[in-house]
Coordinates of C-alpha atoms in Angstrom, one line a residue:
X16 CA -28.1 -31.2 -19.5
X17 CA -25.4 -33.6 -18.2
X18 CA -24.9 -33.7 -14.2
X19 CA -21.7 -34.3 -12.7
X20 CA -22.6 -35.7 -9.4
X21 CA -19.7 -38.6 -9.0
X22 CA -17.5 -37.6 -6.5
X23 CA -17.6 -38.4 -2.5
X24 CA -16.1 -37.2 0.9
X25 CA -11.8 -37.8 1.0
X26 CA -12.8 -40.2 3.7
X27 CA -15.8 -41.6 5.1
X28 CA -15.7 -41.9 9.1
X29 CA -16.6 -46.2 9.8
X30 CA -18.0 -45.3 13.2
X31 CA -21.2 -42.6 13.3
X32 CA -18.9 -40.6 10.8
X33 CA -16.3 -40.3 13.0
X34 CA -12.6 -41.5 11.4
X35 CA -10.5 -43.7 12.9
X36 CA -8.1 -41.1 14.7
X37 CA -11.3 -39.1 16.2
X38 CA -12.4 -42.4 17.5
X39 CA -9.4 -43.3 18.9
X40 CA -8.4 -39.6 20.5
X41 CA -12.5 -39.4 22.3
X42 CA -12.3 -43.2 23.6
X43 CA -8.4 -42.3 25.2
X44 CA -10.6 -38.9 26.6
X45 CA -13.5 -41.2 28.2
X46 CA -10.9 -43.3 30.3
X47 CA -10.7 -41.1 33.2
X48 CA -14.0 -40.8 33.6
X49 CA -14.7 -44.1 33.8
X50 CA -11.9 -44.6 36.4
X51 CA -13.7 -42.4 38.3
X52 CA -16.8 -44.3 37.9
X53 CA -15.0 -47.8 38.9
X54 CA -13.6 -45.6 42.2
X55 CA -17.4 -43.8 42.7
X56 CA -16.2 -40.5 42.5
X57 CA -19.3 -39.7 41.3
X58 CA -19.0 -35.8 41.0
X59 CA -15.5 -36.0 39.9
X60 CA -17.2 -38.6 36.9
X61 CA -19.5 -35.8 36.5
X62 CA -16.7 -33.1 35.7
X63 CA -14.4 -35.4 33.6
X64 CA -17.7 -36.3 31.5
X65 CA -18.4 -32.5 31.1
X66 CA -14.6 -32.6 30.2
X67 CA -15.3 -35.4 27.8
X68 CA -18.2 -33.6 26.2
X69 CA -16.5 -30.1 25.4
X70 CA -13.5 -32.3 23.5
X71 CA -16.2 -33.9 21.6
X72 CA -17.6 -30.6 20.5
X73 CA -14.2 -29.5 19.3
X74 CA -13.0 -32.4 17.5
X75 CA -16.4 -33.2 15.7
X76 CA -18.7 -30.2 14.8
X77 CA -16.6 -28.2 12.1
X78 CA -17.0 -24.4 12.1
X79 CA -16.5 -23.4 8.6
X80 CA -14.6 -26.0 7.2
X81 CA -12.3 -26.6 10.3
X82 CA -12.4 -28.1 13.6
X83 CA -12.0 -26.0 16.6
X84 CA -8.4 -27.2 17.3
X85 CA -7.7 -26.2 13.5
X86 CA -8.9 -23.0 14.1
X87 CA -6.5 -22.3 17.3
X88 CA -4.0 -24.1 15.7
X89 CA -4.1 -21.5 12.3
X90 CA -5.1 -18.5 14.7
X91 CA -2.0 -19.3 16.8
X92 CA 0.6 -19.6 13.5
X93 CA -0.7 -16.1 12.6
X94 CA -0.9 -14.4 15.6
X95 CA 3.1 -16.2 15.8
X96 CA 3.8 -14.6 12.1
X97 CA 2.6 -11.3 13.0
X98 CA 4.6 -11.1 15.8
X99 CA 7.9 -12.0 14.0
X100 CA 6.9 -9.8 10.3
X101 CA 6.0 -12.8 8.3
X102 CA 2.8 -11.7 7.2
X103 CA 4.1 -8.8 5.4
X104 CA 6.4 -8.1 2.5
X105 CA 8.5 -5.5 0.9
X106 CA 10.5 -5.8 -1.9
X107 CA 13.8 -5.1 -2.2
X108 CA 13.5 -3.0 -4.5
X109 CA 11.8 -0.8 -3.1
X110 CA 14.5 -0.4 -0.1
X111 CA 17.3 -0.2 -3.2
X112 CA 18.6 -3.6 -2.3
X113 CA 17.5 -5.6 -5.3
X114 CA 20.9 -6.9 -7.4
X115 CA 20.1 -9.9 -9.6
X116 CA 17.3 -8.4 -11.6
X117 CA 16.6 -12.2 -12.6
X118 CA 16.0 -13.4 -9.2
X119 CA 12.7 -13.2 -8.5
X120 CA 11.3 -11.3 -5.2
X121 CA 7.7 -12.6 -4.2
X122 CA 6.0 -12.9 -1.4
X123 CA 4.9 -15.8 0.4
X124 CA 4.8 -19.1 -0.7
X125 CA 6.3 -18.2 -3.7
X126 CA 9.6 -16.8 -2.0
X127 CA 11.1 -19.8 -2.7
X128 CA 10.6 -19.6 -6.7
X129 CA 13.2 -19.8 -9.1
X130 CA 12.3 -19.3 -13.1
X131 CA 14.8 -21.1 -15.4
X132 CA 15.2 -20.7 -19.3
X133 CA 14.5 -24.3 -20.8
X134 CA 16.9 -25.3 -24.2
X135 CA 15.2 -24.1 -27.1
X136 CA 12.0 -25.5 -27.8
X137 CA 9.5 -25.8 -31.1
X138 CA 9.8 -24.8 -34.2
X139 CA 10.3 -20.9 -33.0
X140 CA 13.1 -22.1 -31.1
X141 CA 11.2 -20.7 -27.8
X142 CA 13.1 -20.7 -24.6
X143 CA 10.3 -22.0 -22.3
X144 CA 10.6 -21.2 -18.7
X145 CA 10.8 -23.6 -15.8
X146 CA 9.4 -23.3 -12.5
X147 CA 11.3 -24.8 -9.7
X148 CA 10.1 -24.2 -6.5
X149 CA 12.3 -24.9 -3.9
X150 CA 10.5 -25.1 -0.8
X151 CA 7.7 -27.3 -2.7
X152 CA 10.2 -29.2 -4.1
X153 CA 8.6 -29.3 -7.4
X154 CA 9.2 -28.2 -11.5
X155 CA 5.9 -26.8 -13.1
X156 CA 5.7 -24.9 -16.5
X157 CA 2.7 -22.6 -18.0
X158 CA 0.9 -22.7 -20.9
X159 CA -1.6 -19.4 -22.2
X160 CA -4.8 -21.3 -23.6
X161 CA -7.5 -19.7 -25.5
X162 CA -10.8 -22.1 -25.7
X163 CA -13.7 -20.9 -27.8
X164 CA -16.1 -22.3 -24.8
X165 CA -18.9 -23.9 -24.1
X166 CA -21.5 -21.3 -23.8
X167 CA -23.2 -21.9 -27.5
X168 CA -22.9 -26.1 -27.1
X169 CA -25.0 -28.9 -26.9
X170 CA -25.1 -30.9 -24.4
X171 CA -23.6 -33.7 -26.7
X172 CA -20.6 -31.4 -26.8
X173 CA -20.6 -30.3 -23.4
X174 CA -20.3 -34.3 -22.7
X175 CA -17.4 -34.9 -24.8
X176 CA -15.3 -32.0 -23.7
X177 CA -15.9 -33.6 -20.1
X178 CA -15.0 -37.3 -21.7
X179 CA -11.7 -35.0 -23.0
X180 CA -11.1 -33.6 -19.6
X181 CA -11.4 -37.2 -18.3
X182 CA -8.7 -38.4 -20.9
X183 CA -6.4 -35.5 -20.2
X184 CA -6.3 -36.1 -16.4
X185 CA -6.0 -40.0 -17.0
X186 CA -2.9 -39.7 -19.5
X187 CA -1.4 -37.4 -17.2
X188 CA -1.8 -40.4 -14.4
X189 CA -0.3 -42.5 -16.7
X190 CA 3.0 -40.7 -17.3
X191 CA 3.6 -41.3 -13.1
X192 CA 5.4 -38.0 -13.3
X193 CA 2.6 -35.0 -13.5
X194 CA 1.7 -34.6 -9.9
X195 CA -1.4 -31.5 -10.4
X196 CA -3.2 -30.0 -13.2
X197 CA -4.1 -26.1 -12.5
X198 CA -6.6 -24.6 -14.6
X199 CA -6.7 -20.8 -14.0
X200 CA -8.8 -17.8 -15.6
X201 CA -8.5 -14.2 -15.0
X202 CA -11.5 -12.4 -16.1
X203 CA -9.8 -8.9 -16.5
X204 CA -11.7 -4.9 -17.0
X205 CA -10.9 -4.1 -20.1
X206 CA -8.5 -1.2 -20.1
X207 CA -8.4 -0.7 -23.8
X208 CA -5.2 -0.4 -24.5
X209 CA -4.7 -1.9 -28.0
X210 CA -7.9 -0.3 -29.1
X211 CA -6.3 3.1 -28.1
X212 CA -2.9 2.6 -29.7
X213 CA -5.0 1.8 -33.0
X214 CA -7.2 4.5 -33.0
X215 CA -4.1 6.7 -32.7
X216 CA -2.2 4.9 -36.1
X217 CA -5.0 5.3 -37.6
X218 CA -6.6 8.8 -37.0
X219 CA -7.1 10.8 -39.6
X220 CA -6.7 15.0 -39.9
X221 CA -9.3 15.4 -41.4
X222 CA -11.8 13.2 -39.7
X223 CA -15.6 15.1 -38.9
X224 CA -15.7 16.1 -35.7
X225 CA -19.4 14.5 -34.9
X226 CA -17.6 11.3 -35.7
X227 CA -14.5 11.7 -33.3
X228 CA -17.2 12.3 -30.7
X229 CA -19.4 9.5 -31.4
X230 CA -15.9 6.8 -31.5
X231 CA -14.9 8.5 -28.3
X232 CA -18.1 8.1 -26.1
X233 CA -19.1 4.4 -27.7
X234 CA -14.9 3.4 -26.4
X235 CA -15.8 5.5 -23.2
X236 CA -19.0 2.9 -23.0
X237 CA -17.8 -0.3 -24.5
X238 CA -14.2 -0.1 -22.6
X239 CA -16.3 0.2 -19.1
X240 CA -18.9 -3.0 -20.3
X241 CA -16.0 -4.7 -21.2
X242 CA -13.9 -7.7 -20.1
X243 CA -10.9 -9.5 -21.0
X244 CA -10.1 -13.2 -20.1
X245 CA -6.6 -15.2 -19.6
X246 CA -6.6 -18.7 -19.7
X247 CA -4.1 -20.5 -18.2
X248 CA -2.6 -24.2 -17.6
X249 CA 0.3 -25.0 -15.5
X250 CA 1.3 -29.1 -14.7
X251 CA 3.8 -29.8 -12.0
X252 CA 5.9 -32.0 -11.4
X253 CA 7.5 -33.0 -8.0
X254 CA 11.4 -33.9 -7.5
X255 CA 10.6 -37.4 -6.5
X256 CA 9.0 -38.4 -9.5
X257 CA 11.2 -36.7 -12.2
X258 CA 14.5 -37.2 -10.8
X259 CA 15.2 -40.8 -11.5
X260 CA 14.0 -40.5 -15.7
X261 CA 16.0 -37.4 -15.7
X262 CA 18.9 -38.6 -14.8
X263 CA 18.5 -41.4 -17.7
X264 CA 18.2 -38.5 -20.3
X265 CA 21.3 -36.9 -18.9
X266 CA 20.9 -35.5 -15.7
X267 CA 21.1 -31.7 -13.9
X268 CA 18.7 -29.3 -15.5
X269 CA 19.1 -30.6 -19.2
X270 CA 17.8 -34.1 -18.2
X271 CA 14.8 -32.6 -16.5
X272 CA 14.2 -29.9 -19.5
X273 CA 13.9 -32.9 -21.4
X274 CA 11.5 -35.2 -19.6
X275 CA 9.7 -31.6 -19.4
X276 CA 9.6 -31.1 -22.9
X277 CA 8.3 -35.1 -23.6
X278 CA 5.4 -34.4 -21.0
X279 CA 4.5 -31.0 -22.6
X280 CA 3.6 -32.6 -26.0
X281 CA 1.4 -35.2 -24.3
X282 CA -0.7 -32.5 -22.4
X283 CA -0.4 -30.3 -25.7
X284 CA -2.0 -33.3 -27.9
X285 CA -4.8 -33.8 -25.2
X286 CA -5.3 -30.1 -25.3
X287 CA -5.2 -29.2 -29.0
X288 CA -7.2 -32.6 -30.0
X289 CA -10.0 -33.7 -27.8
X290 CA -10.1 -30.7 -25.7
X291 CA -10.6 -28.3 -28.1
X292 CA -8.5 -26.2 -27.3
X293 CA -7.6 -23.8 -30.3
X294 CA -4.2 -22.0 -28.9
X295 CA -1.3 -23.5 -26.6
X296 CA 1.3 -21.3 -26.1
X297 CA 3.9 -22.5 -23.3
X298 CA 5.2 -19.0 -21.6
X299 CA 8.8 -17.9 -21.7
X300 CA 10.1 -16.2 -19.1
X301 CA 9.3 -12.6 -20.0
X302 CA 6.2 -13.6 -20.8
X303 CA 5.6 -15.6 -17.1
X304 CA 7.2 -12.5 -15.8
X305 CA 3.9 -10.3 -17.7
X306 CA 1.5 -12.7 -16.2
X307 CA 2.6 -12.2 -12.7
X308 CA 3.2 -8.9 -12.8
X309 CA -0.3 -7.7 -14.0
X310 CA -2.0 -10.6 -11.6
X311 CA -0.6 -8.7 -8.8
X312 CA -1.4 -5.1 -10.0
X313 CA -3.8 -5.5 -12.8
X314 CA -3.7 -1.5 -13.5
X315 CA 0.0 -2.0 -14.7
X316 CA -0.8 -3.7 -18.2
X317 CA -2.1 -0.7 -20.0
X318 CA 1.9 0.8 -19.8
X319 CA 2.8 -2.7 -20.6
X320 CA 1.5 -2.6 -23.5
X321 CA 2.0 1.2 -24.7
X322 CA 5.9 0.2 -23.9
X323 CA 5.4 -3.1 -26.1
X324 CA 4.2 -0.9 -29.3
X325 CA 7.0 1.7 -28.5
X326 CA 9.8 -1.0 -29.0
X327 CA 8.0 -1.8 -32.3
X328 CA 9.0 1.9 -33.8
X329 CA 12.2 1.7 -31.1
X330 CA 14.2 -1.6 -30.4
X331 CA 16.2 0.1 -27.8
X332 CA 12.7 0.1 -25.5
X333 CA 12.5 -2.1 -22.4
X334 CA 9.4 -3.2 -22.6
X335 CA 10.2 -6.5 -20.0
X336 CA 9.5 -6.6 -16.8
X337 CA 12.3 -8.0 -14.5
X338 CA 11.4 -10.8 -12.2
X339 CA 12.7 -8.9 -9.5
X340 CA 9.8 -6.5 -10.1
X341 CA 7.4 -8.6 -11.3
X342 CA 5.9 -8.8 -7.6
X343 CA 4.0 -6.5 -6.0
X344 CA 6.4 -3.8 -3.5
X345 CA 4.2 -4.0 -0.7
X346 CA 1.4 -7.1 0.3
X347 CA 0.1 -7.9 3.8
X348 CA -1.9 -10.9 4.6
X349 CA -4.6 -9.9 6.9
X350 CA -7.5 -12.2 8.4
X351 CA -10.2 -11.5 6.0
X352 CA -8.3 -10.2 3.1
X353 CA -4.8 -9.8 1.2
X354 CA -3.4 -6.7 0.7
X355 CA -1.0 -5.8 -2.1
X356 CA 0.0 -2.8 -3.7
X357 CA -2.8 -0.8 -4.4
X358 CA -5.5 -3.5 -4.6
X359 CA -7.0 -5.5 -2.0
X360 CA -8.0 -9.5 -3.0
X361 CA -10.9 -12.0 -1.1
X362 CA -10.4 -15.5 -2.0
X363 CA -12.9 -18.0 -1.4
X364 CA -12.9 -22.1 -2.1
X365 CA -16.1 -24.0 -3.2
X366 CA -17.8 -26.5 -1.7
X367 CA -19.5 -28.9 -4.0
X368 CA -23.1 -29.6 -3.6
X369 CA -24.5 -32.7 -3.1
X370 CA -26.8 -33.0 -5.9
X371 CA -23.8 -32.6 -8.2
X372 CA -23.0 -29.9 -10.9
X373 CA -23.3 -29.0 -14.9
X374 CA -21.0 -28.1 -17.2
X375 CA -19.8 -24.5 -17.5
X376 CA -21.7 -23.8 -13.8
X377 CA -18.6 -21.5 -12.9
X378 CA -19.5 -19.0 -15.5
X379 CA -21.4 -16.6 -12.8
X380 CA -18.6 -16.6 -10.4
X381 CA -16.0 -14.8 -13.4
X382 CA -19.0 -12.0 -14.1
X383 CA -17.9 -8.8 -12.3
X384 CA -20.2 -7.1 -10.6
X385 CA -18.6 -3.3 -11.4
X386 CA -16.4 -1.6 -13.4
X387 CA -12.4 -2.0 -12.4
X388 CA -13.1 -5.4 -10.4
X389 CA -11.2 -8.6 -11.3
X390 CA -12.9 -12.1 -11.3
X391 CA -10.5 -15.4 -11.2
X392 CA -10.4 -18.7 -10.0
X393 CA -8.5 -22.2 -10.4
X394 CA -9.7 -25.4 -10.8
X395 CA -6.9 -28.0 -8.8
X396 CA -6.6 -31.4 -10.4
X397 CA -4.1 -33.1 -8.2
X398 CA -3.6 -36.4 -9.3
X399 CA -3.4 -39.6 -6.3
X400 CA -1.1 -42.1 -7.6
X401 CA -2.4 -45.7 -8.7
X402 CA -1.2 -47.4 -5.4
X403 CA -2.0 -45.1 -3.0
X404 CA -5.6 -45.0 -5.1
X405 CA -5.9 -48.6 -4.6
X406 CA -5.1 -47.9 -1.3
X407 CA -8.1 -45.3 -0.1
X408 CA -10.5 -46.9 -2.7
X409 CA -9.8 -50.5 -0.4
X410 CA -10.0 -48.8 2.6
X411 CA -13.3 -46.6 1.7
X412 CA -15.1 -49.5 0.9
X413 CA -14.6 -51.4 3.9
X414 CA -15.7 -48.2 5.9
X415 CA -18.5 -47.7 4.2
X416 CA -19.4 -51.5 4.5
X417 CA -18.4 -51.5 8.8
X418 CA -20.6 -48.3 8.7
X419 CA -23.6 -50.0 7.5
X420 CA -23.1 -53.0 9.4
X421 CA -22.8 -51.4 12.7
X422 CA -25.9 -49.6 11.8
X423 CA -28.1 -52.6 11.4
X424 CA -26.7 -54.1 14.9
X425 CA -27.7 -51.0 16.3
X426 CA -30.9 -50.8 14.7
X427 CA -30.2 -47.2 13.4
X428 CA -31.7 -46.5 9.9
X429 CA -28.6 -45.4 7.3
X430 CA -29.8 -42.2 5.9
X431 CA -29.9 -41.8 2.1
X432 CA -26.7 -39.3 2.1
X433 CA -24.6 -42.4 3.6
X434 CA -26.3 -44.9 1.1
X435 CA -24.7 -42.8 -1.6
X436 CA -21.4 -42.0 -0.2
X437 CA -21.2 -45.7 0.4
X438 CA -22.2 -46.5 -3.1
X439 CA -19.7 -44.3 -4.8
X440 CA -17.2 -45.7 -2.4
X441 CA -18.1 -49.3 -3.9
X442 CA -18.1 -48.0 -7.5
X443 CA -14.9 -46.1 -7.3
X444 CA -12.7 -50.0 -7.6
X445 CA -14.5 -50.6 -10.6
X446 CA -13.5 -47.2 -12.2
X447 CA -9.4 -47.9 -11.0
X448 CA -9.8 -51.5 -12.1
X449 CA -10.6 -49.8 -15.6
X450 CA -7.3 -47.7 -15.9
X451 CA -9.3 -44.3 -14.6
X452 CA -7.0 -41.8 -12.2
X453 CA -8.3 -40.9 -9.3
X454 CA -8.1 -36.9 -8.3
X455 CA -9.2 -34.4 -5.4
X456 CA -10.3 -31.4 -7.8
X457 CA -11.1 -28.3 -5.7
X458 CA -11.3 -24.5 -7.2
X459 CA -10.3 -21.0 -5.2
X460 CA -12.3 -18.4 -6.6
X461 CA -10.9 -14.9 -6.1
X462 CA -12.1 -10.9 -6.8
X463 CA -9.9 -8.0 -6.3
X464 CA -10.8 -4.5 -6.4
X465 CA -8.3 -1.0 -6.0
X466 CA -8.1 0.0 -2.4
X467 CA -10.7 2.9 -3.0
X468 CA -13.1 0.3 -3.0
X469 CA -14.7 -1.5 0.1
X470 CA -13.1 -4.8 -0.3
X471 CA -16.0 -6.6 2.2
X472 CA -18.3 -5.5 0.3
X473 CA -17.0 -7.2 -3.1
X474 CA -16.3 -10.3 -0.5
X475 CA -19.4 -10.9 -0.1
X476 CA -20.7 -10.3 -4.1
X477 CA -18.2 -12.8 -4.4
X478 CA -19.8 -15.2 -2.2
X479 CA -23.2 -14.1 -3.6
X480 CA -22.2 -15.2 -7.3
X481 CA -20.9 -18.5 -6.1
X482 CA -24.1 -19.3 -4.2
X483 CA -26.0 -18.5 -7.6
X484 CA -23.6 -20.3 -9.2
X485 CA -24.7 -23.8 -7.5
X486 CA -21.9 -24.0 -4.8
X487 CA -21.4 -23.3 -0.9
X488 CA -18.9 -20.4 -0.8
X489 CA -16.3 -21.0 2.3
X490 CA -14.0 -18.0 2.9
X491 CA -10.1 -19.0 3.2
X492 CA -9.6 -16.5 6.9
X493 CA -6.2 -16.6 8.2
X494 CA -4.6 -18.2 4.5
X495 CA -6.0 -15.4 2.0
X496 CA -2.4 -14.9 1.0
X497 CA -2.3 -18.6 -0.3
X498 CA -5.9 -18.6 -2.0
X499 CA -5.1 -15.5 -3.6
X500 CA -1.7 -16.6 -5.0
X501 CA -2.9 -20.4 -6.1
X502 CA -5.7 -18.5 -8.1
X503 CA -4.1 -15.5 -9.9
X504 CA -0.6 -15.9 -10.3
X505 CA 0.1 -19.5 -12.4
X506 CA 3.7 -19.7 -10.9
X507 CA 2.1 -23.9 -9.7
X508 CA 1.2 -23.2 -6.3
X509 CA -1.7 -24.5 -4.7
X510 CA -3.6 -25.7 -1.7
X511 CA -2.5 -29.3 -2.2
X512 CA 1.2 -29.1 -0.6
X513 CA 2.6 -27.6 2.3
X514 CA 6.7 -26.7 1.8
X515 CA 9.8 -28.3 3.9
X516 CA 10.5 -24.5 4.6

C-alpha cells in the first residue's frame, strides 16, 4: 500500500518553533521588564515578568487549532454579528419580496454570488454557467464527475491515479490562471425516487399479490441500506489572473467565457484521460441551481424528481428551481452548529497525521452512521503561484537550517519531528526546480441530519469516523456556516480566501 507522507507545516518557526512575528511581538513584551530590572524595581520586574509569561501562553500554545487572541478575536466578530443580525438569514421570499427570480438569494458568504449563462458550449450546444462571486472577486464553474473508484484497485493503480492527480494539479499551475481545485462528494440516503416512478410505469393489474408484497418490503429495506453519491469539481479563477488574457480574446463577459471554456478542456482532458474519470458533465444553470438546492435541504429531491418525470408526459411542468429559491428560507449560524431549514449541519476540517496517509483513507468519513443522515466533504487544492513558491520554499529552508544551527550552539538535541520537517523543507526546491506546483490541500468534512435528530450527537459520530479514518478531527466553532457551505454546496467557496466585503 502506497503512503502519502510528503507534505510539512505552512511555516516552520526558525527560533524554538516560534515564527518571526511571535518572536518579534514576546521580545517587544520583555522590554519593560527589563527596564525594571536596570532601575531595581524588583517587584515591579516580578509583575511585568508574570505579565510577560501570560502573553506567552496566549500567543504560543494553540487551543484547538487557534491561538488565544484568535479565539477572542473570532468570539468577538460573532458576538458583533449577533448583535447586528448577521448570523441569520431569511429569504426574500419568504417575506414576498423576491422579484428577479434569477438573482440568486443565499446566505453568507455566498450573498455575493452571481450565476451567468456562458455562450453555447460542446457539441450539445450547453449553456454552461459561471460563477462570479463578487465579494471573492473570483469566476469558478462546476463539473458533475462520476469515478468508478478505487475501492477494488491495486496499489499499482491506486499509485497512478495519485501520479494523475499530481499531473492535474501541475497543469492547472501551469495555465497561471486556475487559482483552487475543489473536490466535493455528497454521500446522499437514498430516497428512491426513480425506483418508485419505475415501479409505477411498469406495474402490472394483474401482478400476484405475494409478489407486490415481497417488491414492497425488499424497496422498504434496500431504500433505508441505501446511499447515493454526487461527485463534484469546481476550478476558480480569480479577477487578477483572468482579466488581462480576457481582454485579448475580446473583453467583458465573452472574453472571460472564452479563456473559461480553453481552461475547461485542459482540466476535462486530465480528468477523462489519466484520472479516470468516466463522466464530465460541466453544470448549466438549472442544473447548479438542483445541486444547491437539494445541498441545503436534501429531503427536496424526491419532488424534484417526480416534477422532472411529470414534464416528460407534460412540457408545460416547471420542474426548475429558481435561483432565488434555490437557498434555504431560514439558516442561522450558531457556535457549534449551522442551522438551516429543517436540517441542522456540523462541519469539521482534518488534520493530517504525521505518519502520512493511503489512498482512498476518506472512505469511512462518507459512511453514515443512520438512516436520513448526509455524509460530505471537500478536498481544497489551492494552488501557490511559482514565485511566491520559490519564495516560501527559499525562506523554509533557511529556517529550518537557522533552526538547527541555533540548536547545536545551544547544545539542544533536534528532535526527529524537526529533522523531518527540515528535510521536507530542503526537498521541496528540488520538486519546484522540476516544474512540480506547490499546493495547501486541506478537506472540511460535514454530516447533516433533520432537526428531529440530536445534531451533537451525529457531531461527534462525525468526529469518531474521522479519527478511524486516520485523521485528527478539529471542529470549525464560531465559522460552521463557512465549513458547511465550502463542503456541500459547489458554488467555489472555500476556506482559502476571505472577501473585500
Amino acid at each position: 500500500m502506497t503512503t502519502y507522507a510528503d507534505y510539512q507545516r505552512d511555516r516552520i518557526g526558525w527560533f524554538f518553533g516560534l515564527s518571526g512575528g511571535q518572536l518579534m511581538f514576546l521580545a517587544l513584551a520583555s522590554l519593560p521588564a527589563f527596564w525594571a530590572i536596570s532601575r531595581t524595581a524588583w517587584f515591579s520586574a516580578f509583575l511585568l515578568a508574570l505579565v510577560w509569561l501570560f502573553l506567552l501562553a496566549i500567543t504560543v500554545i494553540p487551543v484547538r487549532g487557534r491561538s488565544a487572541t484568535g479565539w477572542v478575536f473570532a468570539s468577538t466578530m460573532y458576538a458583533v454579528g449577533g448583535l447586528f443580525g448577521w448570523t441569520s438569514f431569511r429569504a426574500k421570499a419568504t417575506q414576498g419580496r423576491a422579484e428577479d427570480l434569477d438573482t440568486p438569494d443565499l446566505p453568507g458568504v455566498l450573498q455575493g454570488v452571481q450565476i451567468h449563462d456562458g455562450p453555447p458550449h460542446g457539441s450539445q450546444l450547453q449553456r454552461v454557467a459561471i460563477v462570479e462571486n463578487h465579494a471573492m472577486k473570483t469566476w469558478a464553474v462546476t463539473a458533475s464527475i462520476v469515478h468508478p473508484g478505487i475501492g477494488m484497485k491495486d496499489t499499482a493503480e491506486r499509485a497512478r491515479y495519485g501520479e494523475a492527480l499530481a499531473g492535474l494539479l501541475d497543469v492547472a499551475g501551469r495555465t497561471e490562471k486556475v487559482d483552487e481545485i475543489l473536490f466535493m462528494v455528497r454521500t446522499v440516503p437514498e430516497d428512491g425516487a426513480e425506483r418508485d416512478l419505475w415501479v409505477n410505469r411498469h406495474r402490472r393489474p394483474n401482478a400476484p399479490e405475494l409478489s407486490e408484497v415481497v417488491n414492497s418490503d425488499l424497496a422498504h429495506g434496500l431504500t433505508q441500506a441505501s446511499v447515493r453519491t454526487e461527485q463534484f469539481v469546481t476550478i476558480v479563477v480569480p479577477e487578477t489572473r483572468i482579466a488581462r488574457s480576457a481582454k485579448e480574446s475580446g473583453g467583458g463577459f465573452e472574453g472571460r467565457c472564452r479563456e473559461f471554456y480553453l481552461l475547461m478542456g485542459e482540466i476535462e482532458a486530465q480528468l477523462r484521460g489519466p484520472m479516470g474519470m468516466t463522466t464530465v458533465r460541466w453544470l448549466t444553470s438549472p442544473e447548479l441551481a438542483l445541486a444547491c438546492r437539494t445541498g441545503f435541504a436534501p429531503g427536496d429531491r424526491a419532488g424534484i424528481v417526480e416534477a422532472l418525470s411529470l414534464r416528460e408526459k407534460d412540457p408545460s411542468v416547471n420542474a426548475d428551481v429558481p435561483w432565488a429559491m434555490a437557498g434555504p428560507s431560514g439558516a442561522d449560524a450558531t457556535v457549534r452548529h449551522y442551522s438551516h431549514d429543517a436540517w441542522n449541519s456540523v462541519s469539521a476540517t482534518i488534520k493530517l497525521p504525521t505518519r502520512g496517509v493511503a489512498m482512498g483513507a476518506l472512505a469511512p468519513i462518507l459512511t453514515p452512521s443512520e438512516f436520513g443522515e448526509r455524509r460530505s466533504f471537500v478536498v481544497a487544492y489551492p494552488i501557490v503561484s511559482q514565485s511566491k513558491a520559490d519564495r516560501q520554499s527559499g525562506n523554509a529552508e533557511w529556517a529550518a537550517d537557522l533552526a538547527e544551527g541555533m540548536n547545536e550552539k545551544l547544545g539542544r538535541k533536534t528532535r526527529a519531528k524537526q529533522r523531518d520537517e527540515a528535510h521536507k523543507a530542503r526537498g521541496l526546491d528540488a520538486k519546484l526546480a522540476r516544474g512540480n506546483s506547490l499546493t495547501r490541500p486541506y478537506g472540511v468534512c460535514t454530516v447533516t441530519v433533520p432537526k428531529s435528530m440530536r445534531i451533537t450527537e451525529f457531531g461527534r459520530r462525525l468526529d469518531a469516523s474521522i479519527r478511524r479514518a486516520g485523521f485528527a478531527p478539529l471542529r470549525l466553532d464560531l465559522a460552521q456556516d463557512v465549513g458547511f457551505t465550502a463542503s456541500t454546496i459547489p458554488l467555489g467557496a472555500s476556506l482559502t480566501r476571505s472577501g473585500d466585503a
